Amino acid sequence: MKKLLILIIISLTIWTTYPVKAVFAIDTVKGGEQIFEFHCAGCHINGSNIIRRGKNLKLPALKKYGMDSIAAVTEIVTNGKNNMSAYKDKLTVAEIEDVSNYVLEQAAKGWK
């Protein structure tokens, strides 16, 4: 357990000192899922929103707020808005498209 804690601390230190973009050699949906789990799930677990409950990633909310298209989701992931952080400096254009596709696909499935 102590070794694991030391490894985590070293990894976080390296990550915050020398951030790198993850490279995924996998299909878009799987890549989008992994990107979502790493960058988004902390606030949007299962399509919810722990900061603002009504502004979740479920289809009715996405439609209500005009966020039910690739262009809209890509825009907010890229540039952020209000409490939503911008990811243009953390993710590539392709990664943003992958995670945007993943969000819309999961919303259509009801995040199951």
mmCIF file of N, CA and C in Angstrom:
data_model
loop_
_atom_site.group_PDB
_atom_site.id
_atom_site.type_symbol
_atom_site.label_atom_id
_atom_site.label_comp_id
_atom_site.label_asym_id
_atom_site.label_seq_id
_atom_site.Cartn_x
_atom_site.Cartn_y
_atom_site.Cartn_z
ATOM 1 N N MET A 1 0.825 -1.190 0.000
ATOM 2 C CA MET A 1 0.000 0.000 0.000
ATOM 3 C C MET A 1 0.873 1.258 0.000
ATOM 4 N N LYS A 2 1.931 1.237 0.789
ATOM 5 C CA LYS A 2 2.823 2.383 0.866
ATOM 6 C C LYS A 2 3.517 2.614 -0.475
ATOM 7 N N LYS A 3 3.898 1.513 -1.155
ATOM 8 C CA LYS A 3 4.553 1.633 -2.462
ATOM 9 C C LYS A 3 3.586 2.228 -3.486
ATOM 10 N N LEU A 4 2.331 1.811 -3.407
ATOM 11 C CA LEU A 4 1.325 2.325 -4.324
ATOM 12 C C LEU A 4 1.129 3.825 -4.110
ATOM 13 N N LEU A 5 1.063 4.249 -2.881
ATOM 14 C CA LEU A 5 0.909 5.665 -2.570
ATOM 15 C C LEU A 5 2.093 6.475 -3.094
ATOM 16 N N ILE A 6 3.277 5.962 -2.916
ATOM 17 C CA ILE A 6 4.483 6.644 -3.415
ATOM 18 C C ILE A 6 4.445 6.731 -4.938
ATOM 19 N N LEU A 7 4.053 5.648 -5.592
ATOM 20 C CA LEU A 7 3.941 5.635 -7.052
ATOM 21 C C LEU A 7 2.925 6.659 -7.533
ATOM 22 N N ILE A 8 1.795 6.763 -6.855
ATOM 23 C CA ILE A 8 0.763 7.732 -7.234
ATOM 24 C C ILE A 8 1.293 9.155 -7.067
ATOM 25 N N ILE A 9 1.956 9.431 -5.965
ATOM 26 C CA ILE A 9 2.500 10.771 -5.728
ATOM 27 C C ILE A 9 3.535 11.132 -6.791
ATOM 28 N N ILE A 10 4.417 10.196 -7.118
ATOM 29 C CA ILE A 10 5.425 10.440 -8.155
ATOM 30 C C ILE A 10 4.752 10.682 -9.499
ATOM 31 N N SER A 11 3.749 9.877 -9.826
ATOM 32 C CA SER A 11 3.040 10.026 -11.100
ATOM 33 C C SER A 11 2.351 11.378 -11.195
ATOM 34 N N LEU A 12 1.680 11.780 -10.128
ATOM 35 C CA LEU A 12 1.002 13.080 -10.134
ATOM 36 C C LEU A 12 1.994 14.229 -10.233
ATOM 37 N N THR A 13 3.129 14.089 -9.579
ATOM 38 C CA THR A 13 4.159 15.117 -9.647
ATOM 39 C C THR A 13 4.679 15.256 -11.076
ATOM 40 N N ILE A 14 4.953 14.140 -11.702
ATOM 41 C CA ILE A 14 5.427 14.160 -13.090
ATOM 42 C C ILE A 14 4.349 14.724 -14.002
ATOM 43 N N TRP A 15 3.104 14.270 -13.819
ATOM 44 C CA TRP A 15 1.994 14.710 -14.671
ATOM 45 C C TRP A 15 1.791 16.212 -14.577
ATOM 46 N N THR A 16 1.825 16.769 -13.355
ATOM 47 C CA THR A 16 1.587 18.205 -13.213
ATOM 48 C C THR A 16 2.788 19.030 -13.660
ATOM 49 N N THR A 17 3.969 18.443 -13.593
ATOM 50 C CA THR A 17 5.169 19.152 -14.024
ATOM 51 C C THR A 17 5.344 19.082 -15.534
ATOM 52 N N TYR A 18 5.081 17.926 -16.103
ATOM 53 C CA TYR A 18 5.260 17.696 -17.536
ATOM 54 C C TYR A 18 3.991 17.088 -18.125
ATOM 55 N N PRO A 19 2.898 17.862 -18.241
ATOM 56 C CA PRO A 19 1.669 17.285 -18.769
ATOM 57 C C PRO A 19 1.836 16.870 -20.222
ATOM 58 N N VAL A 20 1.286 15.743 -20.540
ATOM 59 C CA VAL A 20 1.326 15.244 -21.916
ATOM 60 C C VAL A 20 -0.084 14.889 -22.337
ATOM 61 N N LYS A 21 -0.290 14.890 -23.628
ATOM 62 C CA LYS A 21 -1.583 14.483 -24.150
ATOM 63 C C LYS A 21 -1.550 12.975 -24.381
ATOM 64 N N ALA A 22 -2.592 12.321 -23.919
ATOM 65 C CA ALA A 22 -2.675 10.881 -24.099
ATOM 66 C C ALA A 22 -2.911 10.570 -25.575
ATOM 67 N N VAL A 23 -2.318 9.510 -26.036
ATOM 68 C CA VAL A 23 -2.496 9.070 -27.410
ATOM 69 C C VAL A 23 -3.257 7.757 -27.378
ATOM 70 N N PHE A 24 -4.382 7.711 -28.067
ATOM 71 C CA PHE A 24 -5.206 6.511 -28.077
ATOM 72 C C PHE A 24 -5.184 5.909 -29.475
ATOM 73 N N ALA A 25 -4.694 4.699 -29.599
ATOM 74 C CA ALA A 25 -4.676 3.998 -30.874
ATOM 75 C C ALA A 25 -5.857 3.041 -30.897
ATOM 76 N N ILE A 26 -7.063 3.585 -30.733
ATOM 77 C CA ILE A 26 -8.273 2.779 -30.677
ATOM 78 C C ILE A 26 -9.379 3.497 -31.428
ATOM 79 N N ASP A 27 -10.511 2.817 -31.589
ATOM 80 C CA ASP A 27 -11.603 3.427 -32.335
ATOM 81 C C ASP A 27 -12.175 4.633 -31.593
ATOM 82 N N THR A 28 -12.962 5.430 -32.304
ATOM 83 C CA THR A 28 -13.479 6.685 -31.785
ATOM 84 C C THR A 28 -14.307 6.513 -30.518
ATOM 85 N N VAL A 29 -15.231 5.571 -30.506
ATOM 86 C CA VAL A 29 -16.100 5.412 -29.340
ATOM 87 C C VAL A 29 -15.286 5.015 -28.121
ATOM 88 N N LYS A 30 -14.413 4.041 -28.272
ATOM 89 C CA LYS A 30 -13.581 3.623 -27.147
ATOM 90 C C LYS A 30 -12.682 4.768 -26.710
ATOM 91 N N GLY A 31 -12.091 5.481 -27.666
ATOM 92 C CA GLY A 31 -11.260 6.636 -27.335
ATOM 93 C C GLY A 31 -12.074 7.693 -26.623
ATOM 94 N N GLY A 32 -13.282 7.971 -27.115
ATOM 95 C CA GLY A 32 -14.159 8.944 -26.475
ATOM 96 C C GLY A 32 -14.522 8.525 -25.066
ATOM 97 N N GLU A 33 -14.744 7.238 -24.881
ATOM 98 C CA GLU A 33 -15.077 6.725 -23.548
ATOM 99 C C GLU A 33 -13.909 6.916 -22.585
ATOM 100 N N GLN A 34 -12.716 6.595 -23.031
ATOM 101 C CA GLN A 34 -11.539 6.743 -22.169
ATOM 102 C C GLN A 34 -11.262 8.207 -21.858
ATOM 103 N N ILE A 35 -11.412 9.062 -22.831
ATOM 104 C CA ILE A 35 -11.226 10.495 -22.611
ATOM 105 C C ILE A 35 -12.259 11.001 -21.611
ATOM 106 N N PHE A 36 -13.504 10.585 -21.785
ATOM 107 C CA PHE A 36 -14.572 10.985 -20.872
ATOM 108 C C PHE A 36 -14.260 10.521 -19.449
ATOM 109 N N GLU A 37 -13.883 9.264 -19.302
ATOM 110 C CA GLU A 37 -13.590 8.727 -17.971
ATOM 111 C C GLU A 37 -12.450 9.490 -17.306
ATOM 112 N N PHE A 38 -11.458 9.888 -18.072
ATOM 113 C CA PHE A 38 -10.289 10.572 -17.507
ATOM 114 C C PHE A 38 -10.561 12.042 -17.216
ATOM 115 N N HIS A 39 -11.208 12.743 -18.142
ATOM 116 C CA HIS A 39 -11.353 14.192 -18.024
ATOM 117 C C HIS A 39 -12.726 14.670 -17.548
ATOM 118 N N CYS A 40 -13.767 13.884 -17.752
ATOM 119 C CA CYS A 40 -15.127 14.400 -17.559
ATOM 120 C C CYS A 40 -15.921 13.735 -16.442
ATOM 121 N N ALA A 41 -15.674 12.453 -16.211
ATOM 122 C CA ALA A 41 -16.510 11.678 -15.297
ATOM 123 C C ALA A 41 -16.483 12.203 -13.863
ATOM 124 N N GLY A 42 -15.458 12.936 -13.492
ATOM 125 C CA GLY A 42 -15.413 13.488 -12.142
ATOM 126 C C GLY A 42 -16.609 14.383 -11.850
ATOM 127 N N CYS A 43 -17.048 15.129 -12.828
ATOM 128 C CA CYS A 43 -18.220 15.999 -12.679
ATOM 129 C C CYS A 43 -19.468 15.403 -13.336
ATOM 130 N N HIS A 44 -19.271 14.558 -14.346
ATOM 131 C CA HIS A 44 -20.391 14.067 -15.152
ATOM 132 C C HIS A 44 -20.540 12.552 -15.094
ATOM 133 N N ILE A 45 -20.391 11.959 -13.947
ATOM 134 C CA ILE A 45 -20.507 10.505 -13.834
ATOM 135 C C ILE A 45 -21.895 10.044 -14.301
ATOM 136 N N ASN A 46 -21.900 9.072 -15.182
ATOM 137 C CA ASN A 46 -23.134 8.536 -15.776
ATOM 138 C C ASN A 46 -24.023 9.617 -16.398
ATOM 139 N N GLY A 47 -23.399 10.654 -16.935
ATOM 140 C CA GLY A 47 -24.154 11.704 -17.597
ATOM 141 C C GLY A 47 -24.778 12.731 -16.660
ATOM 142 N N SER A 48 -24.525 12.602 -15.374
ATOM 143 C CA SER A 48 -25.057 13.568 -14.405
ATOM 144 C C SER A 48 -24.176 14.805 -14.363
ATOM 145 N N ASN A 49 -24.450 15.678 -13.431
ATOM 146 C CA ASN A 49 -23.623 16.862 -13.229
ATOM 147 C C ASN A 49 -23.601 17.143 -11.735
ATOM 148 N N ILE A 50 -22.448 16.961 -11.112
ATOM 149 C CA ILE A 50 -22.372 17.139 -9.661
ATOM 150 C C ILE A 50 -22.317 18.615 -9.268
ATOM 151 N N ILE A 51 -22.079 19.500 -10.213
ATOM 152 C CA ILE A 51 -22.012 20.934 -9.931
ATOM 153 C C ILE A 51 -23.393 21.583 -10.111
ATOM 154 N N ARG A 52 -24.006 21.333 -11.248
ATOM 155 C CA ARG A 52 -25.331 21.896 -11.560
ATOM 156 C C ARG A 52 -26.217 20.776 -12.082
ATOM 157 N N ARG A 53 -27.054 20.231 -11.219
ATOM 158 C CA ARG A 53 -27.842 19.040 -11.547
ATOM 159 C C ARG A 53 -28.655 19.158 -12.832
ATOM 160 N N GLY A 54 -29.268 20.277 -13.074
ATOM 161 C CA GLY A 54 -30.112 20.427 -14.258
ATOM 162 C C GLY A 54 -29.338 20.458 -15.563
ATOM 163 N N LYS A 55 -28.073 20.816 -15.495
ATOM 164 C CA LYS A 55 -27.244 20.910 -16.701
ATOM 165 C C LYS A 55 -26.418 19.631 -16.847
ATOM 166 N N ASN A 56 -27.124 18.536 -17.001
ATOM 167 C CA ASN A 56 -26.453 17.241 -17.127
ATOM 168 C C ASN A 56 -26.305 16.870 -18.594
ATOM 169 N N LEU A 57 -25.813 15.679 -18.838
ATOM 170 C CA LEU A 57 -25.559 15.221 -20.207
ATOM 171 C C LEU A 57 -26.616 14.234 -20.689
ATOM 172 N N LYS A 58 -27.782 14.293 -20.097
ATOM 173 C CA LYS A 58 -28.882 13.421 -20.510
ATOM 174 C C LYS A 58 -29.621 14.120 -21.648
ATOM 175 N N LEU A 59 -30.193 13.339 -22.525
ATOM 176 C CA LEU A 59 -30.776 13.868 -23.755
ATOM 177 C C LEU A 59 -31.784 15.004 -23.541
ATOM 178 N N PRO A 60 -32.721 14.889 -22.596
ATOM 179 C CA PRO A 60 -33.656 16.009 -22.416
ATOM 180 C C PRO A 60 -32.951 17.329 -22.073
ATOM 181 N N ALA A 61 -31.948 17.281 -21.215
ATOM 182 C CA ALA A 61 -31.213 18.498 -20.850
ATOM 183 C C ALA A 61 -30.395 19.012 -22.031
ATOM 184 N N LEU A 62 -29.751 18.102 -22.767
ATOM 185 C CA LEU A 62 -28.976 18.525 -23.935
ATOM 186 C C LEU A 62 -29.881 19.229 -24.943
ATOM 187 N N LYS A 63 -31.073 18.683 -25.173
ATOM 188 C CA LYS A 63 -32.020 19.315 -26.109
ATOM 189 C C LYS A 63 -32.503 20.650 -25.562
ATOM 190 N N LYS A 64 -32.846 20.699 -24.287
ATOM 191 C CA LYS A 64 -33.347 21.924 -23.661
ATOM 192 C C LYS A 64 -32.368 23.084 -23.815
ATOM 193 N N TYR A 65 -31.079 22.792 -23.664
ATOM 194 C CA TYR A 65 -30.067 23.841 -23.715
ATOM 195 C C TYR A 65 -29.364 23.951 -25.077
ATOM 196 N N GLY A 66 -29.893 23.276 -26.094
ATOM 197 C CA GLY A 66 -29.325 23.362 -27.436
ATOM 198 C C GLY A 66 -27.946 22.736 -27.554
ATOM 199 N N MET A 67 -27.704 21.710 -26.751
ATOM 200 C CA MET A 67 -26.399 21.045 -26.742
ATOM 201 C C MET A 67 -26.503 19.639 -27.333
ATOM 202 N N ASP A 68 -27.439 19.408 -28.218
ATOM 203 C CA ASP A 68 -27.693 18.075 -28.743
ATOM 204 C C ASP A 68 -27.136 17.852 -30.150
ATOM 205 N N SER A 69 -26.060 18.564 -30.468
ATOM 206 C CA SER A 69 -25.392 18.364 -31.757
ATOM 207 C C SER A 69 -23.887 18.258 -31.527
ATOM 208 N N ILE A 70 -23.208 17.649 -32.482
ATOM 209 C CA ILE A 70 -21.742 17.543 -32.398
ATOM 210 C C ILE A 70 -21.127 18.939 -32.306
ATOM 211 N N ALA A 71 -21.624 19.862 -33.100
ATOM 212 C CA ALA A 71 -21.068 21.219 -33.097
ATOM 213 C C ALA A 71 -21.190 21.871 -31.719
ATOM 214 N N ALA A 72 -22.343 21.723 -31.083
ATOM 215 C CA ALA A 72 -22.569 22.358 -29.777
ATOM 216 C C ALA A 72 -21.709 21.726 -28.692
ATOM 217 N N VAL A 73 -21.665 20.391 -28.663
ATOM 218 C CA VAL A 73 -20.873 19.706 -27.637
ATOM 219 C C VAL A 73 -19.392 19.986 -27.860
ATOM 220 N N THR A 74 -18.959 19.943 -29.107
ATOM 221 C CA THR A 74 -17.553 20.231 -29.427
ATOM 222 C C THR A 74 -17.178 21.648 -28.989
ATOM 223 N N GLU A 75 -18.053 22.590 -29.213
ATOM 224 C CA GLU A 75 -17.805 23.988 -28.824
ATOM 225 C C GLU A 75 -17.619 24.124 -27.315
ATOM 226 N N ILE A 76 -18.506 23.508 -26.528
ATOM 227 C CA ILE A 76 -18.405 23.666 -25.075
ATOM 228 C C ILE A 76 -17.211 22.900 -24.512
ATOM 229 N N VAL A 77 -16.893 21.743 -25.085
ATOM 230 C CA VAL A 77 -15.707 21.009 -24.637
ATOM 231 C C VAL A 77 -14.453 21.816 -24.981
ATOM 232 N N THR A 78 -14.425 22.399 -26.145
ATOM 233 C CA THR A 78 -13.271 23.175 -26.588
ATOM 234 C C THR A 78 -13.076 24.445 -25.766
ATOM 235 N N ASN A 79 -14.119 25.234 -25.634
ATOM 236 C CA ASN A 79 -13.992 26.562 -25.036
ATOM 237 C C ASN A 79 -14.560 26.708 -23.629
ATOM 238 N N GLY A 80 -15.287 25.708 -23.165
ATOM 239 C CA GLY A 80 -15.889 25.796 -21.839
ATOM 240 C C GLY A 80 -16.988 26.836 -21.785
ATOM 241 N N LYS A 81 -17.662 26.890 -20.635
ATOM 242 C CA LYS A 81 -18.712 27.886 -20.431
ATOM 243 C C LYS A 81 -19.108 27.832 -18.961
ATOM 244 N N ASN A 82 -19.154 28.984 -18.321
ATOM 245 C CA ASN A 82 -19.494 29.075 -16.903
ATOM 246 C C ASN A 82 -18.614 28.130 -16.077
ATOM 247 N N ASN A 83 -19.223 27.149 -15.407
ATOM 248 C CA ASN A 83 -18.450 26.219 -14.566
ATOM 249 C C ASN A 83 -17.719 25.142 -15.362
ATOM 250 N N MET A 84 -18.046 25.006 -16.630
ATOM 251 C CA MET A 84 -17.432 23.989 -17.484
ATOM 252 C C MET A 84 -16.078 24.480 -17.979
ATOM 253 N N SER A 85 -15.039 23.717 -17.667
ATOM 254 C CA SER A 85 -13.681 24.076 -18.082
ATOM 255 C C SER A 85 -13.493 23.902 -19.586
ATOM 256 N N ALA A 86 -12.588 24.672 -20.161
ATOM 257 C CA ALA A 86 -12.205 24.531 -21.569
ATOM 258 C C ALA A 86 -11.125 23.463 -21.673
ATOM 259 N N TYR A 87 -11.178 22.670 -22.730
ATOM 260 C CA TYR A 87 -10.202 21.601 -22.928
ATOM 261 C C TYR A 87 -9.354 21.778 -24.179
ATOM 262 N N LYS A 88 -9.414 22.954 -24.810
ATOM 263 C CA LYS A 88 -8.652 23.173 -26.040
ATOM 264 C C LYS A 88 -7.149 23.070 -25.822
ATOM 265 N N ASP A 89 -6.675 23.319 -24.613
ATOM 266 C CA ASP A 89 -5.248 23.212 -24.325
ATOM 267 C C ASP A 89 -4.859 21.862 -23.734
ATOM 268 N N LYS A 90 -5.854 21.006 -23.486
ATOM 269 C CA LYS A 90 -5.595 19.694 -22.884
ATOM 270 C C LYS A 90 -5.821 18.532 -23.846
ATOM 271 N N LEU A 91 -6.717 18.739 -24.823
ATOM 272 C CA LEU A 91 -7.073 17.684 -25.770
ATOM 273 C C LEU A 91 -6.852 18.160 -27.202
ATOM 274 N N THR A 92 -6.589 17.215 -28.078
ATOM 275 C CA THR A 92 -6.469 17.542 -29.499
ATOM 276 C C THR A 92 -7.869 17.721 -30.085
ATOM 277 N N VAL A 93 -7.932 18.267 -31.282
ATOM 278 C CA VAL A 93 -9.216 18.427 -31.971
ATOM 279 C C VAL A 93 -9.879 17.062 -32.139
ATOM 280 N N ALA A 94 -9.114 16.056 -32.514
ATOM 281 C CA ALA A 94 -9.660 14.701 -32.694
ATOM 282 C C ALA A 94 -10.186 14.139 -31.377
ATOM 283 N N GLU A 95 -9.483 14.355 -30.281
ATOM 284 C CA GLU A 95 -9.934 13.866 -28.976
ATOM 285 C C GLU A 95 -11.221 14.563 -28.542
ATOM 286 N N ILE A 96 -11.319 15.853 -28.821
ATOM 287 C CA ILE A 96 -12.545 16.591 -28.498
ATOM 288 C C ILE A 96 -13.713 16.056 -29.316
ATOM 289 N N GLU A 97 -13.479 15.772 -30.577
ATOM 290 C CA GLU A 97 -14.532 15.185 -31.416
ATOM 291 C C GLU A 97 -14.922 13.803 -30.907
ATOM 292 N N ASP A 98 -13.934 13.000 -30.516
ATOM 293 C CA ASP A 98 -14.214 11.660 -29.996
ATOM 294 C C ASP A 98 -15.078 11.714 -28.744
ATOM 295 N N VAL A 99 -14.716 12.578 -27.810
ATOM 296 C CA VAL A 99 -15.478 12.644 -26.559
ATOM 297 C C VAL A 99 -16.857 13.260 -26.802
ATOM 298 N N SER A 100 -16.971 14.181 -27.736
ATOM 299 C CA SER A 100 -18.269 14.764 -28.077
ATOM 300 C C SER A 100 -19.189 13.708 -28.673
ATOM 301 N N ASN A 101 -18.654 12.894 -29.579
ATOM 302 C CA ASN A 101 -19.434 11.786 -30.146
ATOM 303 C C ASN A 101 -19.861 10.810 -29.063
ATOM 304 N N TYR A 102 -18.960 10.508 -28.157
ATOM 305 C CA TYR A 102 -19.263 9.590 -27.056
ATOM 306 C C TYR A 102 -20.398 10.135 -26.191
ATOM 307 N N VAL A 103 -20.343 11.409 -25.849
ATOM 308 C CA VAL A 103 -21.385 12.025 -25.014
ATOM 309 C C VAL A 103 -22.743 11.919 -25.697
ATOM 310 N N LEU A 104 -22.813 12.255 -26.976
ATOM 311 C CA LEU A 104 -24.089 12.187 -27.676
ATOM 312 C C LEU A 104 -24.591 10.751 -27.829
ATOM 313 N N GLU A 105 -23.667 9.829 -28.066
ATOM 314 C CA GLU A 105 -24.068 8.424 -28.173
ATOM 315 C C GLU A 105 -24.616 7.910 -26.842
ATOM 316 N N GLN A 106 -23.961 8.240 -25.757
ATOM 317 C CA GLN A 106 -24.436 7.805 -24.442
ATOM 318 C C GLN A 106 -25.752 8.472 -24.074
ATOM 319 N N ALA A 107 -25.911 9.727 -24.424
ATOM 320 C CA ALA A 107 -27.174 10.428 -24.152
ATOM 321 C C ALA A 107 -28.323 9.744 -24.887
ATOM 322 N N ALA A 108 -28.078 9.352 -26.131
ATOM 323 C CA ALA A 108 -29.106 8.651 -26.921
ATOM 324 C C ALA A 108 -29.465 7.301 -26.305
ATOM 325 N N LYS A 109 -28.506 6.669 -25.633
ATOM 326 C CA LYS A 109 -28.735 5.373 -24.981
ATOM 327 C C LYS A 109 -29.247 5.520 -23.544
ATOM 328 N N GLY A 110 -29.368 6.739 -23.072
ATOM 329 C CA GLY A 110 -29.804 6.962 -21.702
ATOM 330 C C GLY A 110 -28.708 6.720 -20.672
ATOM 331 N N TRP A 111 -27.449 6.787 -21.095
ATOM 332 C CA TRP A 111 -26.286 6.586 -20.222
ATOM 333 C C TRP A 111 -26.346 5.234 -19.493
ATOM 334 N N LYS A 112 -26.673 4.192 -20.251
ATOM 335 C CA LYS A 112 -26.725 2.840 -19.666
ATOM 336 C C LYS A 112 -25.498 2.071 -20.021
#
